[in-house]
PDB file of C-alpha atoms in Angstrom:
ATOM      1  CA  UNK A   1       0.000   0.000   0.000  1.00 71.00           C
ATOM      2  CA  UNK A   2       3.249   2.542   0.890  1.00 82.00           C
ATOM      3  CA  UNK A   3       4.735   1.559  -2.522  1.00 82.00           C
ATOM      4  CA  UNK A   4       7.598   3.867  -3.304  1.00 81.00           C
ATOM      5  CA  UNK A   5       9.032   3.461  -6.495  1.00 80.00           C
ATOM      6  CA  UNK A   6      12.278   4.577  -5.212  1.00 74.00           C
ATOM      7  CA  UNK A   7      12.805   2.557  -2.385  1.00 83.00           C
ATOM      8  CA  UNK A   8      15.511  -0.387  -2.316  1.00 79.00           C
ATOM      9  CA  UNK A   9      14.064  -3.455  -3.935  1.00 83.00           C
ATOM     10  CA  UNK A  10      15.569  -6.460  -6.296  1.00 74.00           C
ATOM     11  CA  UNK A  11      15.328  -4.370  -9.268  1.00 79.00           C
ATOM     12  CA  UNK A  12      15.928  -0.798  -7.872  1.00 77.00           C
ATOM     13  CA  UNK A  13      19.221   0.225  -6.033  1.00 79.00           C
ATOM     14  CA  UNK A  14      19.243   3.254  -3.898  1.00 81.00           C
ATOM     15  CA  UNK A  15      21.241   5.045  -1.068  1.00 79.00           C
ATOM     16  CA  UNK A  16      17.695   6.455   0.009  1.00 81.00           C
ATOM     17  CA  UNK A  17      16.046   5.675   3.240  1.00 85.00           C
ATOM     18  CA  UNK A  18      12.718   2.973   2.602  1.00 86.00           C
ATOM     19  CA  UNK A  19      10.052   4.767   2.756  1.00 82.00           C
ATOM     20  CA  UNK A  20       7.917   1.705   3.073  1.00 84.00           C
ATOM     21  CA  UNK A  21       5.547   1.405   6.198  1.00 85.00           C
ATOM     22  CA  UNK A  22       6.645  -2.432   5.878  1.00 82.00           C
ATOM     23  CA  UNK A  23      10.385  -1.642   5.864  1.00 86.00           C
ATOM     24  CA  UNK A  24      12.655  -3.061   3.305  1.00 87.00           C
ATOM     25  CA  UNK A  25      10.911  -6.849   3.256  1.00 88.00           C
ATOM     26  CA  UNK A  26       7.904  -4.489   1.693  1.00 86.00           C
ATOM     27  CA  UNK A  27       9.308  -2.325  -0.659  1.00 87.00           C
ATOM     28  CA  UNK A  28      10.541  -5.735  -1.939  1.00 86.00           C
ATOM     29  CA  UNK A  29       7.057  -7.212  -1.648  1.00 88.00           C
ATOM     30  CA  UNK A  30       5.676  -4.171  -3.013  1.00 86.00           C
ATOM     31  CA  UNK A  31       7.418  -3.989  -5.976  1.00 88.00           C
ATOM     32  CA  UNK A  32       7.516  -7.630  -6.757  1.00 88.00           C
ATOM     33  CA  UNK A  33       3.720  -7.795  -6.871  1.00 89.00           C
ATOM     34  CA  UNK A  34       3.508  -4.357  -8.213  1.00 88.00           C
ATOM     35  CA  UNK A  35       5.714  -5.603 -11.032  1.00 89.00           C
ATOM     36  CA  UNK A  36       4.016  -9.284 -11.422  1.00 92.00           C
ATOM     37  CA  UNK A  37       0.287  -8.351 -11.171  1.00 94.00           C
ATOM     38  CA  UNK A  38      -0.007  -4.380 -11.154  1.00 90.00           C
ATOM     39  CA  UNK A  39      -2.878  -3.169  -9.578  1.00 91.00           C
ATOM     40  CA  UNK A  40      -4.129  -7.386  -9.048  1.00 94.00           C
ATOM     41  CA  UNK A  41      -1.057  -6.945  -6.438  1.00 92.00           C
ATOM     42  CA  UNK A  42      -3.405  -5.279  -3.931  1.00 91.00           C
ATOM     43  CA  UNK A  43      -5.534  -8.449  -3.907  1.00 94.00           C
ATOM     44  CA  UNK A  44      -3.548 -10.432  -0.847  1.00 92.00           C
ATOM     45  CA  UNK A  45      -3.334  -7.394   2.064  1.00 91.00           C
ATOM     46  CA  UNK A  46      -7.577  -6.470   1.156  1.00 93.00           C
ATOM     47  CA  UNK A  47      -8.218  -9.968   1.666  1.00 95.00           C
ATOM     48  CA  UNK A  48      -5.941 -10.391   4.576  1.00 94.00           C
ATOM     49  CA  UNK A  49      -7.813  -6.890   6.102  1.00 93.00           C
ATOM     50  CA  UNK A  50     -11.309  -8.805   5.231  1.00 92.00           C
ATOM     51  CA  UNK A  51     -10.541 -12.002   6.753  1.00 93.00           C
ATOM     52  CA  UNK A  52      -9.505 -10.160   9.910  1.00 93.00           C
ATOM     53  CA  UNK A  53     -12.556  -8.058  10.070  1.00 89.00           C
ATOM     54  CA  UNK A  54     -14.516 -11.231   9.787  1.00 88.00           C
ATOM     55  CA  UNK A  55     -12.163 -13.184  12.601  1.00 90.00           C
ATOM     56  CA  UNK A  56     -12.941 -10.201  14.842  1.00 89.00           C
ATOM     57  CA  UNK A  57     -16.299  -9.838  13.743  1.00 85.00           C
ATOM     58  CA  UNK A  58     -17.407 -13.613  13.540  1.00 84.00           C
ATOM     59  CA  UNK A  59     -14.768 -15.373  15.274  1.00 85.00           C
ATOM     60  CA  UNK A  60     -14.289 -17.792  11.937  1.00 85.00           C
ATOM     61  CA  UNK A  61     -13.739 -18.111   7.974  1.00 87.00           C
ATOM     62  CA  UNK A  62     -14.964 -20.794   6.571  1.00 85.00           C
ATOM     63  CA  UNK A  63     -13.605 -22.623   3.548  1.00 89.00           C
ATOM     64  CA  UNK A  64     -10.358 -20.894   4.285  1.00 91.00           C
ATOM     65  CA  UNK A  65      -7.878 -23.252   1.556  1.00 94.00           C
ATOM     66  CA  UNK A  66     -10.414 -22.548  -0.897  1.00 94.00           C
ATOM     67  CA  UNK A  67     -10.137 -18.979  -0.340  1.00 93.00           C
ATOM     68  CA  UNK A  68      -6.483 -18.957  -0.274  1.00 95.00           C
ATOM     69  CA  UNK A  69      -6.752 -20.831  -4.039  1.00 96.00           C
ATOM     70  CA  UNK A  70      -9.355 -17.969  -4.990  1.00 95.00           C
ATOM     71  CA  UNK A  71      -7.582 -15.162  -3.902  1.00 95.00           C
ATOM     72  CA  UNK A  72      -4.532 -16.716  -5.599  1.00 95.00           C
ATOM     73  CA  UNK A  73      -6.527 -17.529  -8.599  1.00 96.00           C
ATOM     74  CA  UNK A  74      -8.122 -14.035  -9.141  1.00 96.00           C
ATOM     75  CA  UNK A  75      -4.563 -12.376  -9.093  1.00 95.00           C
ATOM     76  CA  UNK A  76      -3.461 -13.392 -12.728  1.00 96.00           C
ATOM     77  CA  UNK A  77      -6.468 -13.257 -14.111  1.00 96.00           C
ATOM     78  CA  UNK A  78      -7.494  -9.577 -12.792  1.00 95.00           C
ATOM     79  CA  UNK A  79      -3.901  -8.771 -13.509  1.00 95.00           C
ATOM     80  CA  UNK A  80      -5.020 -10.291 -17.464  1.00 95.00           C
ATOM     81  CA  UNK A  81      -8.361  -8.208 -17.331  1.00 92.00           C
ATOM     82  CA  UNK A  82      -6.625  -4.968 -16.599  1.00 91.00           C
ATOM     83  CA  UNK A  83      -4.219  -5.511 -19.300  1.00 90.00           C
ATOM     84  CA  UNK A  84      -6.719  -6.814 -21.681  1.00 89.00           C
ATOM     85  CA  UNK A  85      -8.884  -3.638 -20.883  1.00 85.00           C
ATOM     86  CA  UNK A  86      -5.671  -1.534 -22.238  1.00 79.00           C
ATOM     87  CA  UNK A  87      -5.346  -3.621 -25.350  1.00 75.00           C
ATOM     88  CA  UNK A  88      -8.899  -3.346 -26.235  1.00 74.00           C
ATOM     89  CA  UNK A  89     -10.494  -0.040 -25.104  1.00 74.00           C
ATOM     90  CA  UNK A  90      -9.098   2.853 -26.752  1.00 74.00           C
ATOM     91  CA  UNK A  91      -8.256   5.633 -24.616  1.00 73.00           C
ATOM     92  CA  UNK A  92      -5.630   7.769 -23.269  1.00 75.00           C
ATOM     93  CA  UNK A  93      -2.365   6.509 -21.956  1.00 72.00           C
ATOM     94  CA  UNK A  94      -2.774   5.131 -18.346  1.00 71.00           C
ATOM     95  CA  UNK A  95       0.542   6.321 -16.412  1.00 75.00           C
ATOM     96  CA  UNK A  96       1.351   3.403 -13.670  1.00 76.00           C
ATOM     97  CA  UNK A  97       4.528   4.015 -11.306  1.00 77.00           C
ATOM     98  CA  UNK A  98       6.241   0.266 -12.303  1.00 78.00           C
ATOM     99  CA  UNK A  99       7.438  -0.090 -16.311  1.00 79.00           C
ATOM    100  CA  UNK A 100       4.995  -3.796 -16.773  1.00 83.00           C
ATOM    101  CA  UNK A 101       2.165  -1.758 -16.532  1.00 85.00           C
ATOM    102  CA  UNK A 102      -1.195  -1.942 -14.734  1.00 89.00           C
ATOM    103  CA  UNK A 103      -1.746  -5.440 -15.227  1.00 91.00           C
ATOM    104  CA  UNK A 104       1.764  -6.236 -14.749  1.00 91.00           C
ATOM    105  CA  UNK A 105       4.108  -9.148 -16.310  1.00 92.00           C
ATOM    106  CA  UNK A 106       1.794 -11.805 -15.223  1.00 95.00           C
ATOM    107  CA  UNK A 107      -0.850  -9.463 -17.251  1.00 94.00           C
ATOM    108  CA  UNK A 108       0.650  -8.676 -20.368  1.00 92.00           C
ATOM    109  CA  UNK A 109       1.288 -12.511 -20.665  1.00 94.00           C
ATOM    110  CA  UNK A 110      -1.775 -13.823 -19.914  1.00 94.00           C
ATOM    111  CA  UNK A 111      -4.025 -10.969 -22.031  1.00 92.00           C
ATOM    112  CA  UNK A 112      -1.781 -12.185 -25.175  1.00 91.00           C
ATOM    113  CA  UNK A 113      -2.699 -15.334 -24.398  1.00 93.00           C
ATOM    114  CA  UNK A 114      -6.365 -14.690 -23.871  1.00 91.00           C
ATOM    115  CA  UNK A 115      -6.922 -12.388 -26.532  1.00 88.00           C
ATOM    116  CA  UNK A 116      -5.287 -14.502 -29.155  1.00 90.00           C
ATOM    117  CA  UNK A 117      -7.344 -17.333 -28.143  1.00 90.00           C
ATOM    118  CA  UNK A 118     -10.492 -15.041 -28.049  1.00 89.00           C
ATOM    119  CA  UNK A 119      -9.634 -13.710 -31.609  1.00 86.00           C
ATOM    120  CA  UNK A 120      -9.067 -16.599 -33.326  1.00 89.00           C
ATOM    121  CA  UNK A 121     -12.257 -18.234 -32.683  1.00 87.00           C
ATOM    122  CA  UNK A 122     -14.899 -14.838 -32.853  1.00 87.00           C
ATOM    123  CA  UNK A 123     -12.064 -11.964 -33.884  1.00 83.00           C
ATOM    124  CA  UNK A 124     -12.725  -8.605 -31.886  1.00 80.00           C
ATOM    125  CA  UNK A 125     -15.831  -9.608 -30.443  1.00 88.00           C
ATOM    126  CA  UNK A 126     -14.069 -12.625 -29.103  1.00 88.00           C
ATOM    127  CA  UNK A 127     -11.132 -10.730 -27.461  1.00 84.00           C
ATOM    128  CA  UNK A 128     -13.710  -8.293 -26.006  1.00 85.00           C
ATOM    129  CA  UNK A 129     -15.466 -11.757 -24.993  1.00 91.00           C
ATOM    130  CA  UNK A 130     -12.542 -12.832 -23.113  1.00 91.00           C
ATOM    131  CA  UNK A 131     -11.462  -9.637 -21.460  1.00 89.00           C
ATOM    132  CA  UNK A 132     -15.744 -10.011 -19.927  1.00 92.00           C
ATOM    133  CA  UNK A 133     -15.270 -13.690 -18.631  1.00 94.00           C
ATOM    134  CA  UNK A 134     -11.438 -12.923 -17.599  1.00 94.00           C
ATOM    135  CA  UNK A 135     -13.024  -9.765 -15.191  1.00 93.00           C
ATOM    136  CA  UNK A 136     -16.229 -11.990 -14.195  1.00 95.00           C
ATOM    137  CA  UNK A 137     -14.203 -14.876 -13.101  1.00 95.00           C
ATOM    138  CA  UNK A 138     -11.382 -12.850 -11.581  1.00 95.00           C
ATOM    139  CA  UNK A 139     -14.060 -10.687  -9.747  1.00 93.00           C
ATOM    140  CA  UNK A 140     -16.133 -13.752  -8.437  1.00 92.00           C
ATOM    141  CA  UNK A 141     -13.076 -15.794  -7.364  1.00 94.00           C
ATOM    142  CA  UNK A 142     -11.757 -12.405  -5.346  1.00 95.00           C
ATOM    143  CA  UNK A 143     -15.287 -11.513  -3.830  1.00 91.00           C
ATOM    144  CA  UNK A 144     -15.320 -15.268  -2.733  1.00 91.00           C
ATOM    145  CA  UNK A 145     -11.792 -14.839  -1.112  1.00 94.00           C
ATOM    146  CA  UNK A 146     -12.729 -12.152   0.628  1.00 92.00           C
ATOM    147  CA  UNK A 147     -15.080 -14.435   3.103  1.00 87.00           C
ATOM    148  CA  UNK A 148     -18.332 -12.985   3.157  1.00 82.00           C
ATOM    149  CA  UNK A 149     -21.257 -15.209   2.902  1.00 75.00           C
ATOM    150  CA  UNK A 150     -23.374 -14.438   0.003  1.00 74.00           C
ATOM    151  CA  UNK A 151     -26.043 -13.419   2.390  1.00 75.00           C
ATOM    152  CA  UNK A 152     -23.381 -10.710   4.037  1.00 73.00           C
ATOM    153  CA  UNK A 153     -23.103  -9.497   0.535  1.00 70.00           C
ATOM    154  CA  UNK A 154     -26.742  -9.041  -0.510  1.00 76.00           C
ATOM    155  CA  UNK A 155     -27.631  -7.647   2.701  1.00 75.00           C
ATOM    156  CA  UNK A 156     -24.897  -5.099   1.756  1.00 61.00           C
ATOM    157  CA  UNK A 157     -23.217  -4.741   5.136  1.00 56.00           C
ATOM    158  CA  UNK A 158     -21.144  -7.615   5.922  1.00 49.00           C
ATOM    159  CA  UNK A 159     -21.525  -8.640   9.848  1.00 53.00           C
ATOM    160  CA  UNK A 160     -23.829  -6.149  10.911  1.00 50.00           C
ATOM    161  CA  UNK A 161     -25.911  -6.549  13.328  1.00 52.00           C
ATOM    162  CA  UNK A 162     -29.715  -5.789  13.251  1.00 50.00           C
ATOM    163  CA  UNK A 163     -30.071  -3.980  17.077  1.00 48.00           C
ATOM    164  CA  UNK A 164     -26.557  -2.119  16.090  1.00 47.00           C
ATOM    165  CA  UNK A 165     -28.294  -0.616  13.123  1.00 47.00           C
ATOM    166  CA  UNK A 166     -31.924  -0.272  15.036  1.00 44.00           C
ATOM    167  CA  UNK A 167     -29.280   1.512  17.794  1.00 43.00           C
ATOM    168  CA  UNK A 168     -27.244   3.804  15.287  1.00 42.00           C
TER     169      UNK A 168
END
């Protein structure tokens, strides 16, 4: 979240004090998933900061390795759908502080990937195709990660309880 693109990392020397809130384990954190997966790198600390709302809230996740495989899932293939997004929407130039981008290495490779398979089975509309199911399944496999029930999500306040809200 404190990324700093000038902080000490694998791929950037400096005699500059890190600036990170993590230290120097995460400016390197930060810039490795900044690098891999772009914006998708923000995935892992708003799912740790969910799961520890619902631990304090609930006392429990359930299905937590299947969450951990989701959240892990819906990394590469948000980090695709942002890069797709690029490739096919026309629009200004999006600045991003790392050189790979807002979808990041893991991004560029995978969009090529998906849009070539997309347009050589339905051409444009096939690219655009896959850059929908790429975002659909990469936004269903993070909400799941996150650990709310689907009840918590369609009562639109996650763990709140009724005589709070009657109270407030």
């Amino acid at each position: 979240i404190s990324y700093n693109p000038h902080d000490p990392s694998l791929d950037t020397a400096s005699d500059l004090p890190v600036t990170n809130l993590a230290g120097p384990v995460g400016a390197i954190l930060a810039d490795l998933a900044l690098q891999g997966f772009g914006a998708a790198g923000l995935i892992p600390p708003v799912v740790l900061l969910a799961w520890s709302y619902r631990l304090g809230t609930r006392g429990a996740i359930g299905h937590l390795k299947t969450r951990i495989v989701l959240a892990a899932v819906s990394m590469p293939l948000l980090a695709a759908a942002l890069a797709m997004a690029l490739t096919i929407i026309p629009g200004p130039p999006v600045t991003w502080p790392v050189p790979a981008g807002i979808g990041g290495a893991a991004g560029i490779v995978l969009s090529k990937l998906f849009v070539s398979l997309g347009s050589s089975v339905l051409g444009r509309i096939g690219s655009g195709l896959m850059m929908l199911l790429t975002l659909i399944f990469a936004l269903g496999s993070f909400g799941f990660a996150l650990g709310f029930t689907p009840s918590e999500w369609r009562q639109k306040r996650p763990c709140a309880r009724p005589s709070a809200i009657h109270w407030a």
